[in-house]
Coordinates of C-alpha atoms in Angstrom, one line a residue:
X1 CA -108.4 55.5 -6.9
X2 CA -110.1 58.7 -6.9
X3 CA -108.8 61.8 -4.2
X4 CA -110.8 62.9 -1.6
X5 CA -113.3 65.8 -2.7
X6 CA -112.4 69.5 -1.3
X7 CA -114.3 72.1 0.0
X8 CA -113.7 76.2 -0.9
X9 CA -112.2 78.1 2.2
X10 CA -111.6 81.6 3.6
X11 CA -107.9 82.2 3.9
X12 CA -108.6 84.9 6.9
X13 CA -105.4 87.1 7.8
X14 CA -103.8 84.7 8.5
X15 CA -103.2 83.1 4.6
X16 CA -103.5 79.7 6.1
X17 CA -105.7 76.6 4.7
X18 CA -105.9 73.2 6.2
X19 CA -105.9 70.1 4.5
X20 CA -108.8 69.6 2.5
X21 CA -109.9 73.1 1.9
X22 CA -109.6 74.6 -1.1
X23 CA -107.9 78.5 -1.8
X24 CA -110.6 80.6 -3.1
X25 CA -110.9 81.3 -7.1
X26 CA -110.5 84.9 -6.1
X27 CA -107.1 84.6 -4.4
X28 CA -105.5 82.4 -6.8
X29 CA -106.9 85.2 -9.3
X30 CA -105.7 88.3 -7.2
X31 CA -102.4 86.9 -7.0
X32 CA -101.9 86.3 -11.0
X33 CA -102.7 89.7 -11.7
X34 CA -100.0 90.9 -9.7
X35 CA -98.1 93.1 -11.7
X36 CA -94.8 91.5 -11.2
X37 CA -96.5 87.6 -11.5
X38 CA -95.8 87.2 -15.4
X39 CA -92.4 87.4 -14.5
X40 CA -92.1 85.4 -11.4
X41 CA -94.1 82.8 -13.8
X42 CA -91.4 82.7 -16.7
X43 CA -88.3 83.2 -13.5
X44 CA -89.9 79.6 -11.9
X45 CA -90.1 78.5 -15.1
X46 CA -86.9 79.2 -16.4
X47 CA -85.0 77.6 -13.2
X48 CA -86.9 74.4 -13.1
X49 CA -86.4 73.7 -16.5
X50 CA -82.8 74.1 -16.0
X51 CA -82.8 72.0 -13.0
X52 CA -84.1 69.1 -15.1
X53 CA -82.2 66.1 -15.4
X54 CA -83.3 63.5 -18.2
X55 CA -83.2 59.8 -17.7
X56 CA -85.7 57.8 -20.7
X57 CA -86.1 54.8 -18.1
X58 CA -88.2 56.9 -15.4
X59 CA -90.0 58.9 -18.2
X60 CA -91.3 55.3 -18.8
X61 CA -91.7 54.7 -15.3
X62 CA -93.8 57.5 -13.9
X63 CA -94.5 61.1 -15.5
X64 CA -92.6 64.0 -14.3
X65 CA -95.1 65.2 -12.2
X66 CA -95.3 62.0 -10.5
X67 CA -91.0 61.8 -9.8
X68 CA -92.1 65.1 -8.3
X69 CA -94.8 63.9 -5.9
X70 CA -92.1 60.9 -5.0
X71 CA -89.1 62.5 -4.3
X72 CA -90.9 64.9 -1.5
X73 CA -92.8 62.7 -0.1
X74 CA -89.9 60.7 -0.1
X75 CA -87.8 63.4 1.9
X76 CA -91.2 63.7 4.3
X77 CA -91.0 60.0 5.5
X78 CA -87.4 60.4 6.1
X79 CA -88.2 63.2 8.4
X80 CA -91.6 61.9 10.4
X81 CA -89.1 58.8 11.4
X82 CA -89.4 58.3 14.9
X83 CA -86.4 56.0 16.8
X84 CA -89.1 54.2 18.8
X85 CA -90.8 53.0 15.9
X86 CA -89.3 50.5 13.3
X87 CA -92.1 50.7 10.7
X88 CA -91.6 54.7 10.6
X89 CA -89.5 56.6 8.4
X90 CA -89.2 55.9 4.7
X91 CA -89.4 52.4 4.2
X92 CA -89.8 51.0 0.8
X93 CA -93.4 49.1 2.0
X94 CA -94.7 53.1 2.8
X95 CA -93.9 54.5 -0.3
X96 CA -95.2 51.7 -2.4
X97 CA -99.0 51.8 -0.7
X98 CA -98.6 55.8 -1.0
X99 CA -98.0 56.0 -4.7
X100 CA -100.9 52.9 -4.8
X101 CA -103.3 54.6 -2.8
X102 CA -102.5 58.3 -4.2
X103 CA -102.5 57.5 -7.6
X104 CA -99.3 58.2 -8.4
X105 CA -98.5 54.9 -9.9
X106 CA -98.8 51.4 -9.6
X107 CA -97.2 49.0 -6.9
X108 CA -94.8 47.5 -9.9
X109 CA -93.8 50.7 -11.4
X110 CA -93.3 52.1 -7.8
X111 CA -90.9 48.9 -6.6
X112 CA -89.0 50.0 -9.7
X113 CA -88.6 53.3 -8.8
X114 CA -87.2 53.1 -5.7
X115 CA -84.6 50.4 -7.3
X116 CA -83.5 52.9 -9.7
X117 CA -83.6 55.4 -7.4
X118 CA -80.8 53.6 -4.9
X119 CA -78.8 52.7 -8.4
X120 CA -79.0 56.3 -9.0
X121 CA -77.6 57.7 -5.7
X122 CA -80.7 59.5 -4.3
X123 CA -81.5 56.8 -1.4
X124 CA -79.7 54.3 0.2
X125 CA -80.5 51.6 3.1
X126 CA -80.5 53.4 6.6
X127 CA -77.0 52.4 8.2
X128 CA -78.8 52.4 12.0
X129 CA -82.0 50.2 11.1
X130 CA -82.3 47.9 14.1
X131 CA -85.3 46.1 12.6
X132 CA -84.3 44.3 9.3
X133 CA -87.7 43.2 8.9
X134 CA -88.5 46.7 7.6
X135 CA -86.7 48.0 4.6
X136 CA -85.6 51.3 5.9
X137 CA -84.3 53.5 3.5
X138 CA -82.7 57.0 3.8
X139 CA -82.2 60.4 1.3
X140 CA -79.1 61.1 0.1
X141 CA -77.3 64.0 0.2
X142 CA -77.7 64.0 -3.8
X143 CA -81.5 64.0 -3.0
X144 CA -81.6 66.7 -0.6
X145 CA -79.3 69.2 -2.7
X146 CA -81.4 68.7 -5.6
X147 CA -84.7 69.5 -3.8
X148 CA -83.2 72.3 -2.0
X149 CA -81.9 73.9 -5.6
X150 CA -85.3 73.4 -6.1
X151 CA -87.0 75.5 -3.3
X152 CA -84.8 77.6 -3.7
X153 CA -85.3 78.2 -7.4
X154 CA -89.1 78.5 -6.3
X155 CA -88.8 81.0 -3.2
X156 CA -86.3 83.2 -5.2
X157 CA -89.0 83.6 -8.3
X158 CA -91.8 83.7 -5.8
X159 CA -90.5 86.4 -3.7
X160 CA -90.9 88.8 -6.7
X161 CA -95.1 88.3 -5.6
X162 CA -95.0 86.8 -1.8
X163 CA -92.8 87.9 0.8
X164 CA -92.7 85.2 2.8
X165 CA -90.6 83.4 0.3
X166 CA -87.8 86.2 0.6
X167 CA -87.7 85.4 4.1
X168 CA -87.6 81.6 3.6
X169 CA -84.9 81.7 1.4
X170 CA -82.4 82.8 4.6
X171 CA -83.7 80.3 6.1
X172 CA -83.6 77.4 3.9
X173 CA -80.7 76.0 5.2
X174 CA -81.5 75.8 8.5
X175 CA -82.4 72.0 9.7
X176 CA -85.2 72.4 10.9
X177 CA -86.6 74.5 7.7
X178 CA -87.4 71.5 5.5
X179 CA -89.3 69.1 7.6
X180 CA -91.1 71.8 8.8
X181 CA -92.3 72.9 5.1
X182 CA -92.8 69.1 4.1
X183 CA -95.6 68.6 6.4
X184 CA -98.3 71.0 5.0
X185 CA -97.5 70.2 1.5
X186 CA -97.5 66.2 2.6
X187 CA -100.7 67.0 4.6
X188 CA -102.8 68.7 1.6
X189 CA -101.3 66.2 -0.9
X190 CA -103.0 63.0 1.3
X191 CA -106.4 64.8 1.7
X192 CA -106.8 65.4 -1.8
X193 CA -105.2 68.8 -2.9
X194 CA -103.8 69.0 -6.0
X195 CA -102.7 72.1 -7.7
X196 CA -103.6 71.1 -11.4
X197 CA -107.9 71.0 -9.8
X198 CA -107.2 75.2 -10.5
X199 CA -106.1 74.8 -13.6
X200 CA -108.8 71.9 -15.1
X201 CA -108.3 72.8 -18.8
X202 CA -104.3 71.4 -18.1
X203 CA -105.6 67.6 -17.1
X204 CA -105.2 66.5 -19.9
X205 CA -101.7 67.6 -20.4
X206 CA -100.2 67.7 -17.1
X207 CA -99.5 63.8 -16.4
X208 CA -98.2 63.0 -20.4
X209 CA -94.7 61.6 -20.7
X210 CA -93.0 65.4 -19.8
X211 CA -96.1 67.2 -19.9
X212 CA -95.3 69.2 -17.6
X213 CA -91.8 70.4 -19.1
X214 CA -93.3 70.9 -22.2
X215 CA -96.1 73.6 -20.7
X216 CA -93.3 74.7 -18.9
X217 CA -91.3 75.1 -22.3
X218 CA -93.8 76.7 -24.4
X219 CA -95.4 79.4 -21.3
X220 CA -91.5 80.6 -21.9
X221 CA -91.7 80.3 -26.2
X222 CA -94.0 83.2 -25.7
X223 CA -92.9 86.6 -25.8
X224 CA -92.7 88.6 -22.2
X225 CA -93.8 91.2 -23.3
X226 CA -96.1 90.1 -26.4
X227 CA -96.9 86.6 -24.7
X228 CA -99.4 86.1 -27.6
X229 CA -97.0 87.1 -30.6
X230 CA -96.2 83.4 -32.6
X231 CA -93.2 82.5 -31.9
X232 CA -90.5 79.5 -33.4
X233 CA -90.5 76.2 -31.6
X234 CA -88.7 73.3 -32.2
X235 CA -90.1 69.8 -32.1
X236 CA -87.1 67.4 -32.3
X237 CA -85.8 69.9 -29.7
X238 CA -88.5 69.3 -27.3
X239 CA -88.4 65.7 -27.9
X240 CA -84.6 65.2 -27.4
X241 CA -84.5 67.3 -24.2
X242 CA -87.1 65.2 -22.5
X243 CA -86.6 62.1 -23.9
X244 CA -90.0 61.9 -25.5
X245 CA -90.0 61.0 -29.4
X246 CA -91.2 63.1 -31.8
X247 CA -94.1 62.1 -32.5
X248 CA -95.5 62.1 -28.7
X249 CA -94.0 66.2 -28.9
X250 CA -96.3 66.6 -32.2
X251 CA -99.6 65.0 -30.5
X252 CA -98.9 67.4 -27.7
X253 CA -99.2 70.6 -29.6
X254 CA -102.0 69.3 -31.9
X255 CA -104.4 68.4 -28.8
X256 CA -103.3 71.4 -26.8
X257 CA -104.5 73.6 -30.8
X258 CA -108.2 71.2 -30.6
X259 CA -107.9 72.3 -27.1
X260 CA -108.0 76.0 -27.7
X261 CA -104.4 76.6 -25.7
X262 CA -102.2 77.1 -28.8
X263 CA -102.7 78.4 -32.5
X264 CA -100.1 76.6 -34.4
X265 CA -99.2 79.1 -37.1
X266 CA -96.8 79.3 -40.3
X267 CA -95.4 77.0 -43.0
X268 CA -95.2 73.6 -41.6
X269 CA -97.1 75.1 -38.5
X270 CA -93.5 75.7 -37.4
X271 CA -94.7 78.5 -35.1
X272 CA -97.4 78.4 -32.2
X273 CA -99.3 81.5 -30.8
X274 CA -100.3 81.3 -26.9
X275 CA -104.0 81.8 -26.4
X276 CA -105.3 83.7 -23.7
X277 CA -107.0 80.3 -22.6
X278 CA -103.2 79.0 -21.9
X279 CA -102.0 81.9 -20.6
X280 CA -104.8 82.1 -18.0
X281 CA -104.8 78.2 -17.6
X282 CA -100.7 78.2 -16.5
X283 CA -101.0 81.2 -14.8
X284 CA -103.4 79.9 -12.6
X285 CA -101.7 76.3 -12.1
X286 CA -98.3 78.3 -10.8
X287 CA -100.2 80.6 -9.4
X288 CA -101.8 77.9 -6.4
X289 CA -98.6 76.5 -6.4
X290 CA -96.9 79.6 -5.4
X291 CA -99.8 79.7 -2.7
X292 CA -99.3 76.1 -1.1
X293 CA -95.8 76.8 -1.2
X294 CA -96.1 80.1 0.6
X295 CA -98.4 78.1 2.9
X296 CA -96.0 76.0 4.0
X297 CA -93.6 78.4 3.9
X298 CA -95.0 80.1 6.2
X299 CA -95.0 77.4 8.9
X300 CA -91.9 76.4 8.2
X301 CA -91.0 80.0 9.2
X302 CA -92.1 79.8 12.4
X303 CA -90.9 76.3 13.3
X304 CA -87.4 77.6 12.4
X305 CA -87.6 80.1 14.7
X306 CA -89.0 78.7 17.4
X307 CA -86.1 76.6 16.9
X308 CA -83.3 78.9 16.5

């Protein structure tokens, strides 16, 4: 089902965008040619790479960006529930017409997702759910550690460019911190923001079987210095850390070569070479998400303090 359409908007002083709008070309660009943004890209990088945790059934369920999209808007519907209002809250009926209606994935695929999830130990059925008709459902703490390693991984690589992020990270903790930043990202997500729309030449990438770990894995195969210098990569690496095969690894770098992202280089084309198309293509996809993060950074900020 195709996204609402967005609209270009002025950020003012105040760096804020509502849902819908679109940050402008020029302020994703001024903020990737910060002088310190290479590294905060290869730092954010780095940590959510490590933060990874394989499991071959989900790959087959849903693509990595879409587990993303899940688990926080997963953590959001725990936090909109209202105790007047059984059908509130994350309940397994909500998330299924969300990942239907957003494109996330299909109403079977998302049914199995939340089962796995529950086998897993990231949600569980609410203890206090008065109304049985509605299959409440509740984060565990397993769920809310790993997205908070997360945002934390994020603001600490992101300070290095924005600093609102250095100020979020004292305040990450705090209770109120995280439905507060949820509901900007939430809101933008259901009126049609994504951030892969700035970085177009990625589409076809992004949503493959690990897609996004392997961009993630070859923006840091590059040099820091000499980010266009060949360097070695290993396919049956790639392939056994994400629980790809190696075959779907191998398609991946031959498209993104037709593309014009990567020169593969050497005997064997053992070696690829990151082209500036690549370069500018990721910088500008971590770049807006650095922004909407900031964003709602920014208001969760304030709600903490209002609340402190």
């Amino acid at each position: 089902m195709p996204v609402p359409s967005t609209a270009d908007a002025d950020l003012g002083e105040t760096g804020r965008v509502a849902p819908g709008m679109r940050f402008p070309p020029e302020t994703v660009a001024a903020l990737s040619a910060h002088p310190r943004f290479p590294e905060a890209a290869r730092r954010v990088a780095q940590c959510l790479l490590s933060l990874y945790r394989g499991n071959r059934l989900l790959n087959q369920l849903v693509n990595d960006r879409g587990r993303f999209l899940l688990a926080f808007l997963l953590l959001h519907f725990h936090y909109s529930r209202r105790p007047d209002d059984p059908q509130s809250g994350l309940t397994a009926g909500r998330v299924v017409e969300t990942c239907v209606t957003h494109g996330i994935c299909s109403r079977g695929r998302a049914k199995a997702l939340l089962m796995l999830m529950r086998v897993a130990g990231y949600i569980a059925p609410a203890p206090d759910a008065a109304d049985r008709r509605y299959r409440v459902l509740v984060p565990t703490e397993r769920l809310i550690a790993l997205h908070h390693d997360r945002w934390r991984c994020q603001f600490e690589a992101m300070a290095l460019v924005l600093p609102e992020a250095a100020t979020a990270l004292t305040l990450l903790e705090r209770p109120a911190f995280a439905p507060a930043f949820l509901r900007p990202l939430v809101a933008h997500f259901m009126a049609g923001n994504r951030v892969i729309d700035y970085s177009p030449e990625l589409s076809g990438f992004i949503d493959r079987n690990a897609g996004f770990l392997i961009l993630m894995s070859l923006l840091l195969a590059g040099d820091p210095e000499q980010p266009e210098r060949p360097a070695a990569i290993s396919i049956s690496g790639l392939a056994r850390r994400f629980g790809v095969s190696r075959a779907h690894v191998l398609k991946f770098l031959r498209d993104a070569a037709e593309e014009g992202l990567i020169a593969r280089e050497g005997h064997g084309a053992e070696q690829i070479r990151l082209l500036p198309r690549f370069l500018a293509a990721m910088h500008s996809f971590i770049a807006s998400a650095f922004l909407f993060n900031a964003l709602a950074a920014r208001e969760a900020i304030d709600a903490t303090a209002g609340a402190a």
